[in-house]
Coordinates of C-alpha atoms in Angstrom, one line a residue:
Chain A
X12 CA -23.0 7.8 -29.6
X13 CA -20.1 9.8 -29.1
X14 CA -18.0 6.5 -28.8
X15 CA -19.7 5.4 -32.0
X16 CA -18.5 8.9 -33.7
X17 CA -15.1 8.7 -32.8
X18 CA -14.8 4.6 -34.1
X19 CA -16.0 5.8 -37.6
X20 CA -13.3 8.2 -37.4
X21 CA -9.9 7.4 -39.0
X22 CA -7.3 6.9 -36.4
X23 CA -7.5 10.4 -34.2
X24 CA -6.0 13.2 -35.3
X25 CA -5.0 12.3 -39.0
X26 CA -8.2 13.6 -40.5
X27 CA -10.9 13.4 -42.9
X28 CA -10.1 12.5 -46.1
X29 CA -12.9 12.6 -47.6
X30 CA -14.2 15.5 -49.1
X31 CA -18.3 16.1 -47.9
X32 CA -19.6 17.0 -51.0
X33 CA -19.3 16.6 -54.9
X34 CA -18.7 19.7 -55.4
X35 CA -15.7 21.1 -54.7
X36 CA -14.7 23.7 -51.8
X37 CA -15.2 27.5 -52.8
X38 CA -11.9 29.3 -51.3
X39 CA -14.3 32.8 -51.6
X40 CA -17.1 31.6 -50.0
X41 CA -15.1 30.0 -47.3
X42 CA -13.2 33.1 -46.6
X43 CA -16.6 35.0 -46.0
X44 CA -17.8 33.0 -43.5
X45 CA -14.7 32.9 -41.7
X46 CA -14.4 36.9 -41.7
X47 CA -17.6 37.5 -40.8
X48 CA -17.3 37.5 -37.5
X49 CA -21.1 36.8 -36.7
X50 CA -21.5 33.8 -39.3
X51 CA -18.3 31.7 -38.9
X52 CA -17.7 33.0 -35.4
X53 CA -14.2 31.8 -35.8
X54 CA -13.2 35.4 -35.1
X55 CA -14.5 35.5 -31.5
X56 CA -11.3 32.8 -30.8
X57 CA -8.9 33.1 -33.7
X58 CA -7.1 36.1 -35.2
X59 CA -6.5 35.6 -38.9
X60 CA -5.7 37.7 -42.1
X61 CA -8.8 40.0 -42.1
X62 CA -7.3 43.6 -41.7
X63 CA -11.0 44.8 -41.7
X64 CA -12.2 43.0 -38.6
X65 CA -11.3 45.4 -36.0
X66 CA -11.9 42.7 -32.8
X67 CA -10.3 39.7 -33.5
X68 CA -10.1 36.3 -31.0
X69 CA -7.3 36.0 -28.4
X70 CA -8.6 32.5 -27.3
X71 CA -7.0 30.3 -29.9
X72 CA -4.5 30.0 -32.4
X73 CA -4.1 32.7 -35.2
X74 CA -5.3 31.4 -38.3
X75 CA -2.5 32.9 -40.5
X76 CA 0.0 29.8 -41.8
X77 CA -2.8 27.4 -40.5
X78 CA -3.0 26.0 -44.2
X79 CA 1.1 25.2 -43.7
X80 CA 0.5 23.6 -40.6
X81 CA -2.4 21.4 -41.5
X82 CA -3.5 19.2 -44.2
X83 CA -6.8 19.6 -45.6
X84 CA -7.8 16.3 -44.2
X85 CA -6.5 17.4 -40.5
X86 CA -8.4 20.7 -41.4
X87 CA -11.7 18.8 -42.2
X88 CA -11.8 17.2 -38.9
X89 CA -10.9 20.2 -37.0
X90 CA -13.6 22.0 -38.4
X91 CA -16.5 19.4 -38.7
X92 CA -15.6 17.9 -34.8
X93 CA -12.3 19.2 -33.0
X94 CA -13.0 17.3 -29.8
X95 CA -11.8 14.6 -32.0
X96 CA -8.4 16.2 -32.0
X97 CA -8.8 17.8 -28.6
X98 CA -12.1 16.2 -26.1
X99 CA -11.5 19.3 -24.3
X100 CA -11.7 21.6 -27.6
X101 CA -13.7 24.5 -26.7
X102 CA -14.4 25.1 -30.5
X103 CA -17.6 24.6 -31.3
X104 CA -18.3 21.0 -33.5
X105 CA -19.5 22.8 -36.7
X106 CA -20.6 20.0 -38.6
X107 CA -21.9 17.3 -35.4
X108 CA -24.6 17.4 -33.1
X109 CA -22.9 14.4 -30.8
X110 CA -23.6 14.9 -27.3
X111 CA -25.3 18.3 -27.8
X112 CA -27.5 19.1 -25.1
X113 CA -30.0 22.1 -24.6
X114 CA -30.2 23.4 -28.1
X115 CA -32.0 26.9 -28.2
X116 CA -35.1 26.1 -30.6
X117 CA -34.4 27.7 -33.2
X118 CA -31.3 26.0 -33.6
X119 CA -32.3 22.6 -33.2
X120 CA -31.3 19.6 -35.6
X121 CA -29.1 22.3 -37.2
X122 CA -25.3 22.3 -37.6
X123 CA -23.8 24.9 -37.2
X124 CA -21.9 25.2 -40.7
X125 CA -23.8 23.1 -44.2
X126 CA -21.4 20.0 -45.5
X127 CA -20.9 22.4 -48.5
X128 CA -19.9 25.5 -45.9
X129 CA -17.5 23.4 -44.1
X130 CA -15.9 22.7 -48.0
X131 CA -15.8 25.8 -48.6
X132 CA -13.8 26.8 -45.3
X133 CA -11.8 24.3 -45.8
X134 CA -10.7 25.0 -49.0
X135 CA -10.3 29.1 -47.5
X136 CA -7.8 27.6 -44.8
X137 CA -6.2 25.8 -47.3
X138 CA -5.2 28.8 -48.8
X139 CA -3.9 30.5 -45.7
X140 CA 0.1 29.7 -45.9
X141 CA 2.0 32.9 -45.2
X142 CA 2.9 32.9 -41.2
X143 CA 1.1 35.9 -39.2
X144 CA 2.3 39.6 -40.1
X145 CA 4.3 40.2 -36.9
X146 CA 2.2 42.8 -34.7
X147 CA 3.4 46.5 -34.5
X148 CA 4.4 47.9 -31.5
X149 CA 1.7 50.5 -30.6
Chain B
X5 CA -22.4 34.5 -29.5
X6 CA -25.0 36.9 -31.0
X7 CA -26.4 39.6 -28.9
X8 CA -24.0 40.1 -26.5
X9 CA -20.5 40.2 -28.4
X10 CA -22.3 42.9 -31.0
X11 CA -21.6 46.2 -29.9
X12 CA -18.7 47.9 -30.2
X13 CA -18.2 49.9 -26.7
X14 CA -15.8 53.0 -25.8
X15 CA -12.5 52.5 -24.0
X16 CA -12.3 48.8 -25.3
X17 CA -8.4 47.9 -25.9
X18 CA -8.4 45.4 -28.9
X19 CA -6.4 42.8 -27.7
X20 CA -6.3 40.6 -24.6
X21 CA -5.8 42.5 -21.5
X22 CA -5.7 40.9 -18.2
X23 CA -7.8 43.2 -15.3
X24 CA -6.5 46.0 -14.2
X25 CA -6.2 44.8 -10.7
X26 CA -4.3 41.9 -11.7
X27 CA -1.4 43.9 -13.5
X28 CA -1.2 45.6 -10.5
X29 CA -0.5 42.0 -8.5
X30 CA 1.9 41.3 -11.4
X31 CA 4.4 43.4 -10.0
X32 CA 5.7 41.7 -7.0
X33 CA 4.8 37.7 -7.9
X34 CA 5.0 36.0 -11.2
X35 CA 4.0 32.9 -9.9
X36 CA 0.5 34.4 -8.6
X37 CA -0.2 36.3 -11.7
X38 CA 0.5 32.8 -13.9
X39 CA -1.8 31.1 -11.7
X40 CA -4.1 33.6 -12.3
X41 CA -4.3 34.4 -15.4
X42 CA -5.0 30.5 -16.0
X43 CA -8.2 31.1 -14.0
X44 CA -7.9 30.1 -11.3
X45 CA -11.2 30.9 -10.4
X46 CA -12.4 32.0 -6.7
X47 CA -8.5 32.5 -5.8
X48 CA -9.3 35.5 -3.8
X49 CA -6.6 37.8 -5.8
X50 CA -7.5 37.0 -8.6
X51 CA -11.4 37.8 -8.5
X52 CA -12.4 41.2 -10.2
X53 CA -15.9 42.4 -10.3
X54 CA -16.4 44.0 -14.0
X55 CA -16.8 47.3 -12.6
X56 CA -12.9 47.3 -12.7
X57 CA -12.8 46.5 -16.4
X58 CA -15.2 49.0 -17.5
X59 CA -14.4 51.9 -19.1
X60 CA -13.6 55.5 -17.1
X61 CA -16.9 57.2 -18.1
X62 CA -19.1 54.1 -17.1
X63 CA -17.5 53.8 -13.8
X64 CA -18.3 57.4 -12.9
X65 CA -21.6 56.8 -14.0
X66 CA -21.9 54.4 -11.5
X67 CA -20.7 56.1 -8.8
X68 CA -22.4 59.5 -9.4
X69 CA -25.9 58.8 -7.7
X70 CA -27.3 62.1 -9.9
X71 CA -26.3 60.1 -13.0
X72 CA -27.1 56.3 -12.2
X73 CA -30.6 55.7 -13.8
X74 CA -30.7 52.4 -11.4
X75 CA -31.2 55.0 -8.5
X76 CA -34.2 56.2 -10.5
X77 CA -35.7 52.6 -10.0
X78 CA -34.7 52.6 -6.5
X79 CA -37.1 55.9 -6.1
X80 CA -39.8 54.2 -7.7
X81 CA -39.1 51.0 -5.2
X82 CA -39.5 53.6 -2.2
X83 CA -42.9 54.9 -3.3
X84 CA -44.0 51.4 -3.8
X85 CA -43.2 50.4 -0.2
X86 CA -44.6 52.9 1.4
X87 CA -48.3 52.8 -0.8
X88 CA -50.4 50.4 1.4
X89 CA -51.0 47.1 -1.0
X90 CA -53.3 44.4 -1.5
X91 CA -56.4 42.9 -0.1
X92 CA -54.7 43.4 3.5
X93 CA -54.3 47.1 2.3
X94 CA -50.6 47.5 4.6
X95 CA -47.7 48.4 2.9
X96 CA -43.9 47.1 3.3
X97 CA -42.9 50.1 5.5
X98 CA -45.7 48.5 7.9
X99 CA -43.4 45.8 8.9
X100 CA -40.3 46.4 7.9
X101 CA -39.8 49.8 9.2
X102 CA -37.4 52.2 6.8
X103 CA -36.3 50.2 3.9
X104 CA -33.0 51.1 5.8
X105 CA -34.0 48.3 7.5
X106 CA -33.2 45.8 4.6
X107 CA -29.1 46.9 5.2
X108 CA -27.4 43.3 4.6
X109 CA -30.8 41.5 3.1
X110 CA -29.2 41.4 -0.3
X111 CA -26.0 40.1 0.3
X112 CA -26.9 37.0 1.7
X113 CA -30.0 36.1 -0.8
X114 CA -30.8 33.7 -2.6
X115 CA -32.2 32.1 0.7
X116 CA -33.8 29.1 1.9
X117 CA -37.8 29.5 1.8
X118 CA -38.9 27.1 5.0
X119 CA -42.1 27.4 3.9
X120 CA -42.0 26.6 0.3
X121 CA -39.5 24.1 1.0
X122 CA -36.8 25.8 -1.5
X123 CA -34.5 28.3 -2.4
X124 CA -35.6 31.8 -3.3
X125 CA -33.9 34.8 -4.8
X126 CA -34.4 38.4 -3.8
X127 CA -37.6 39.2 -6.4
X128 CA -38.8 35.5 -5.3
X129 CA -39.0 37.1 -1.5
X130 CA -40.6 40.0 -2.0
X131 CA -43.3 38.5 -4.2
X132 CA -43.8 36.0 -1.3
X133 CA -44.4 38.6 0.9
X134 CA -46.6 40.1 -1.1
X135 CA -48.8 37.0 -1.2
X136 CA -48.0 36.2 2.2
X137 CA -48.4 39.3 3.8
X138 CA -50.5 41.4 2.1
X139 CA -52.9 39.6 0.3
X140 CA -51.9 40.8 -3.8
X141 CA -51.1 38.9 -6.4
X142 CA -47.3 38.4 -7.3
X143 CA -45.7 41.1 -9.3
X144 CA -44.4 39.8 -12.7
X145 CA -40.4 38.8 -13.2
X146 CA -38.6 41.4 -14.5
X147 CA -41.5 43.8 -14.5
X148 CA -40.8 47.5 -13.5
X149 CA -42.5 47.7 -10.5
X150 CA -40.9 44.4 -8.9
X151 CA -37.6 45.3 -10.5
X152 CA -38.3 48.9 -8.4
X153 CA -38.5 47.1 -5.1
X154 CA -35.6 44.8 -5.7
X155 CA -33.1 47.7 -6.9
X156 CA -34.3 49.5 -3.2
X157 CA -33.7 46.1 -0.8
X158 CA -30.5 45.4 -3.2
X159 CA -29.5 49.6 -2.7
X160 CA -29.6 48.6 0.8
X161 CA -26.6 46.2 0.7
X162 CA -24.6 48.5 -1.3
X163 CA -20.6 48.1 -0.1
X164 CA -21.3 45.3 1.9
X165 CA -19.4 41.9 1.4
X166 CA -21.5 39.2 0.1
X167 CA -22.2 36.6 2.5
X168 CA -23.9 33.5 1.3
X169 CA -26.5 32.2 3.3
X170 CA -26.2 29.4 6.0
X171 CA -29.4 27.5 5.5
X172 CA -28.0 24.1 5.8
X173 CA -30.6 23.6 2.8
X174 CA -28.2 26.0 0.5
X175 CA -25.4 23.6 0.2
X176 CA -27.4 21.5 -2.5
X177 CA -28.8 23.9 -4.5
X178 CA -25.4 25.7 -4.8
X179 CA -23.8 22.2 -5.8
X180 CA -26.7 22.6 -8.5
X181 CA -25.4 25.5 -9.4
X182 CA -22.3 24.7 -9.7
X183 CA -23.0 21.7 -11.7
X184 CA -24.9 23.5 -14.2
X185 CA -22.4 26.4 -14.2
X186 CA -19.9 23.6 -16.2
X187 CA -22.0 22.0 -18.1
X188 CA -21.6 22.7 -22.0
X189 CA -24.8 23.4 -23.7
X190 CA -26.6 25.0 -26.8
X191 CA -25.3 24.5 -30.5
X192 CA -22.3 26.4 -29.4
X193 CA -21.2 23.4 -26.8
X194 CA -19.5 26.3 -24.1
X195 CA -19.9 25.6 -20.7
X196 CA -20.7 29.2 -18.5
X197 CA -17.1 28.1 -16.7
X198 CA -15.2 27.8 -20.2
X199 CA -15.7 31.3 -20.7
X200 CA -16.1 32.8 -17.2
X201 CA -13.4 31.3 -15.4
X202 CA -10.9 29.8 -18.9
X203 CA -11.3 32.7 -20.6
X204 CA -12.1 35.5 -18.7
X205 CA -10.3 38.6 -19.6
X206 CA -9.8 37.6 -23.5
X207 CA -12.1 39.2 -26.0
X208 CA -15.5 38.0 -27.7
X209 CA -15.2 40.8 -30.1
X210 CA -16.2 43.9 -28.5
X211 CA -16.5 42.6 -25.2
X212 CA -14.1 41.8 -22.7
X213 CA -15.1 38.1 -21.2
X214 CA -15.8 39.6 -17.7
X215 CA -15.6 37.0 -14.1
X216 CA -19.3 36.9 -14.3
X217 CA -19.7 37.9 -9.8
X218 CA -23.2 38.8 -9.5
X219 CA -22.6 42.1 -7.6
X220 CA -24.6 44.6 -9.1
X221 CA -27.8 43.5 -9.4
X222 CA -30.1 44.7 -10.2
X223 CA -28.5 46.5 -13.1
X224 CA -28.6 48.9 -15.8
X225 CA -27.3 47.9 -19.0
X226 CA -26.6 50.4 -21.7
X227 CA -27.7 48.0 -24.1
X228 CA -31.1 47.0 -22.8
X229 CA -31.3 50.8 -21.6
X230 CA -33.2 50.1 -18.5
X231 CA -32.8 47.9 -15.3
X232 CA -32.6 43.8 -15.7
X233 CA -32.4 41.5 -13.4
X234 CA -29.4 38.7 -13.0
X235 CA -32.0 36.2 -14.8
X236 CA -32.2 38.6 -17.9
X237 CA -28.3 38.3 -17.8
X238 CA -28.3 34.7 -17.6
X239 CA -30.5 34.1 -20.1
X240 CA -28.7 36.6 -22.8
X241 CA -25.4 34.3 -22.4
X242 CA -27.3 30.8 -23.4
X243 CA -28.8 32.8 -26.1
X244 CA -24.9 33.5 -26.8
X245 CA -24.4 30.1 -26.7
X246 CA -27.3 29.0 -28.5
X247 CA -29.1 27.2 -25.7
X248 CA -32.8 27.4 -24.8
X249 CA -32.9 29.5 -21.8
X250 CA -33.8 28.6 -18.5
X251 CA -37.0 29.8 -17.3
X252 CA -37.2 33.8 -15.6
X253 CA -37.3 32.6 -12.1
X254 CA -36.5 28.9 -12.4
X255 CA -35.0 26.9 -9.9
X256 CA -31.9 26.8 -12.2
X257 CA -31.6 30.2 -12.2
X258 CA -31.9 30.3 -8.7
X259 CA -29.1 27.8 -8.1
X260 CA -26.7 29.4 -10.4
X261 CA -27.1 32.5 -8.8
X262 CA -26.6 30.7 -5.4
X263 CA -23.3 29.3 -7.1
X264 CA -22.2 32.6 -8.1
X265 CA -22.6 34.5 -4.9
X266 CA -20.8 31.5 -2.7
X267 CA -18.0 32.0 -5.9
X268 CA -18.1 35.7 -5.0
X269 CA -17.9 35.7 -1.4
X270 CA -16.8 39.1 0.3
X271 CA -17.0 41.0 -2.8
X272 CA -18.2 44.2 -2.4
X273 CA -22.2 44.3 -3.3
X274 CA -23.0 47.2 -6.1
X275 CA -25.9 47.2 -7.0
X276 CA -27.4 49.2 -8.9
X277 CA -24.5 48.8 -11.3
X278 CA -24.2 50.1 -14.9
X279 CA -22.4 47.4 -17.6
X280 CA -22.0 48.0 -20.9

């Protein structure tokens, strides 16, 4: 399945091109679920531009310049399946449920982000092209 | 990630901070502290219980016997074995003398059960023996009164190493363990290893990622304000995760605790320990 997955792909890494949705990513609605850190739960691994989040990830990359580093098609695929980048990603795939095993009930058959949520991040990280504000010294 | 990465606790630093007791390695070896800070995991420097991440007041708390609730339980678990019990009407005391007795019982378990024909944990035991050897019904997991019992034969052990046990029968069921231990699960796809031996010592929020040793149980955590057992534990980080949760008293739960003690070897035992 997973094999399957990875052959429908475009060649690793590049990214998704396609948009998947008509309608068009919501920069606003992606930055809320990306700073809130129980919906998105990107900030449980990545730090990112949201001064009102007082715990932020140290696992992963800051977010912060991520939209200069990326293209949204390399940002697509990072977010709908990142162990297509990585097979070792520990991000969670939030837009697959390849090689899932022991879903919680409540979650089953669910992804964890809609097609139209994933847009709408997308279009948030996009967005996010200033490099990190360099930390003060305490 | 829900339930456990929710509350905000006191003395937390906001940013990754390796444990305490590796900072204090870092003086005299790089080398050592890269290695562990990558995780290397069961490298016997590196290995921390959580007690040394926790925050002043918490620790004190532990120590203080007038001010650890779990030593409340562990009165109630004296009570209960000396009041004479089930159809054989003969309590633990009986045959077991002072629970004194039970020095050391703790820090070996889980054990093999010949009988049975498989592995059982501490609460496993003394419901055995309760249907065994005194004709009554098995207590319920996690219930107060078999939580009681276990917090007095775990009191027992209390700064003793934890030594694994030799039935050759063990060796499997910790492979088990271990083989469930890294394997990814629930909507979230983390393995227990990816955060307890990758990324122990970041941050999920609030929390600091902690080594996971099973040391202190059972325990009293803050949040459930009253005693759990390691099951209860277990079962909040699938929940984390996403995953459906293995049964209270399963045979997985059994072998991953059987992982984590062999992983935790010669650790001090502490239970009843407080965590946030």
């Amino acid at each position: 399945m997973l094999a399957a997955a990875l052959a429908a792909a475009p060649a690793l890494g590049q990214g998704l091109e396609e948009p998947l949705t008509a309608v068009p990513g919501d920069p606003v609605a992606g930055a809320a679920i990306v700073g809130e850190p129980t919906r998105g739960l990107c900030l449980l691994c990545h730090a990112g531009p949201f001064p009102d989040v007082p715990f932020q990830g140290t696992l992963a990359p800051p977010l912060d310049g991520v939209g200069a580093r990326l293209s949204v098609p390399e940002l697509r695929l990072r977010i709908v399946d990142s162990r297509q980048v990585n097979s070792a990603s520990i991000m969670p795939p939030y837009h697959s449920l390849v090689g899932l095993t022991r879903v919680g009930e409540r979650w089953q058959g669910d992804t964890i982000l809609s097609a139209q949520e994933v847009e709408d991040v997308v279009a948030f990280l996009a967005t996010l092209t200033d490099p990190p504000i360099p930390e003060e010294t305490e | 990630m829900a339930g456990q990465v929710e509350r905000a606790e006191g003395g937390a630093a906001p940013r990754l901070r390796p444990p305490r007791d590796i900072c204090r390695k870092a003086r005299w070896s790089g080398a050592v502290v890269a290695a562990v800070l990558a995780g290397a995991a069961g490298a016997q420097d590196g290995r921390v219980s959580t007690y040394e991440q926790m925050a002043p007041e918490l620790r004190a708390m532990q120590d203080d016997d007038f001010s650890n609730p779990g030593l409340l339980w562990a009165q109630t678990g004296e009570e209960l074995w000396a009041e004479p019990s089930g159809a054989d009407e003969v309590a633990c005391a009986e045959c077991h003398g002072a629970a004194e007795e039970m020095a050391g019982v703790a820090a070996h378990y889980p054990d093999w059960d010949e009988e049975s024909g498989q592995a059982v944990d501490l609460a496993a035991r003394i419901n055995l023996c309760r249907q065994r050897h005194q004709g009554a019904e098995p207590l319920e997991r996690g219930s107060e009164a078999l939580l009681a019992l276990t917090t007095l034969v775990a009191l027992q052990s209390r700064g003793q190493p934890i030594a694994p046990s030799e039935a050759p029968q063990m060796e499997a069921v910790r492979g088990q363990g271990e083989a469930l231990y890294s394997t990814r699960m629930g909507q979230l796809n983390l393995a227990c290893a990816t955060c307890h031996d990758d990324l122990a010592g970041g941050r999920l929020l609030a929390a600091e990622i902690p080594q996971a040793h099973p040391t202190g149980y059972p325990q009293y955590r803050l949040e459930w304000q009253e005693m759990g057992d390691l099951d209860r534990r277990l079962r909040n980080c699938m929940v984390g995760v996403r995953a459906e949760p293995f049964a209270a008293g399963s045979q997985e739960f059994v072998a991953l605790e059987a992982y984590l003690k062999a992983r935790a070897v010669g650790m001090e035992m502490e239970a009843p320990a407080i965590r946030p």
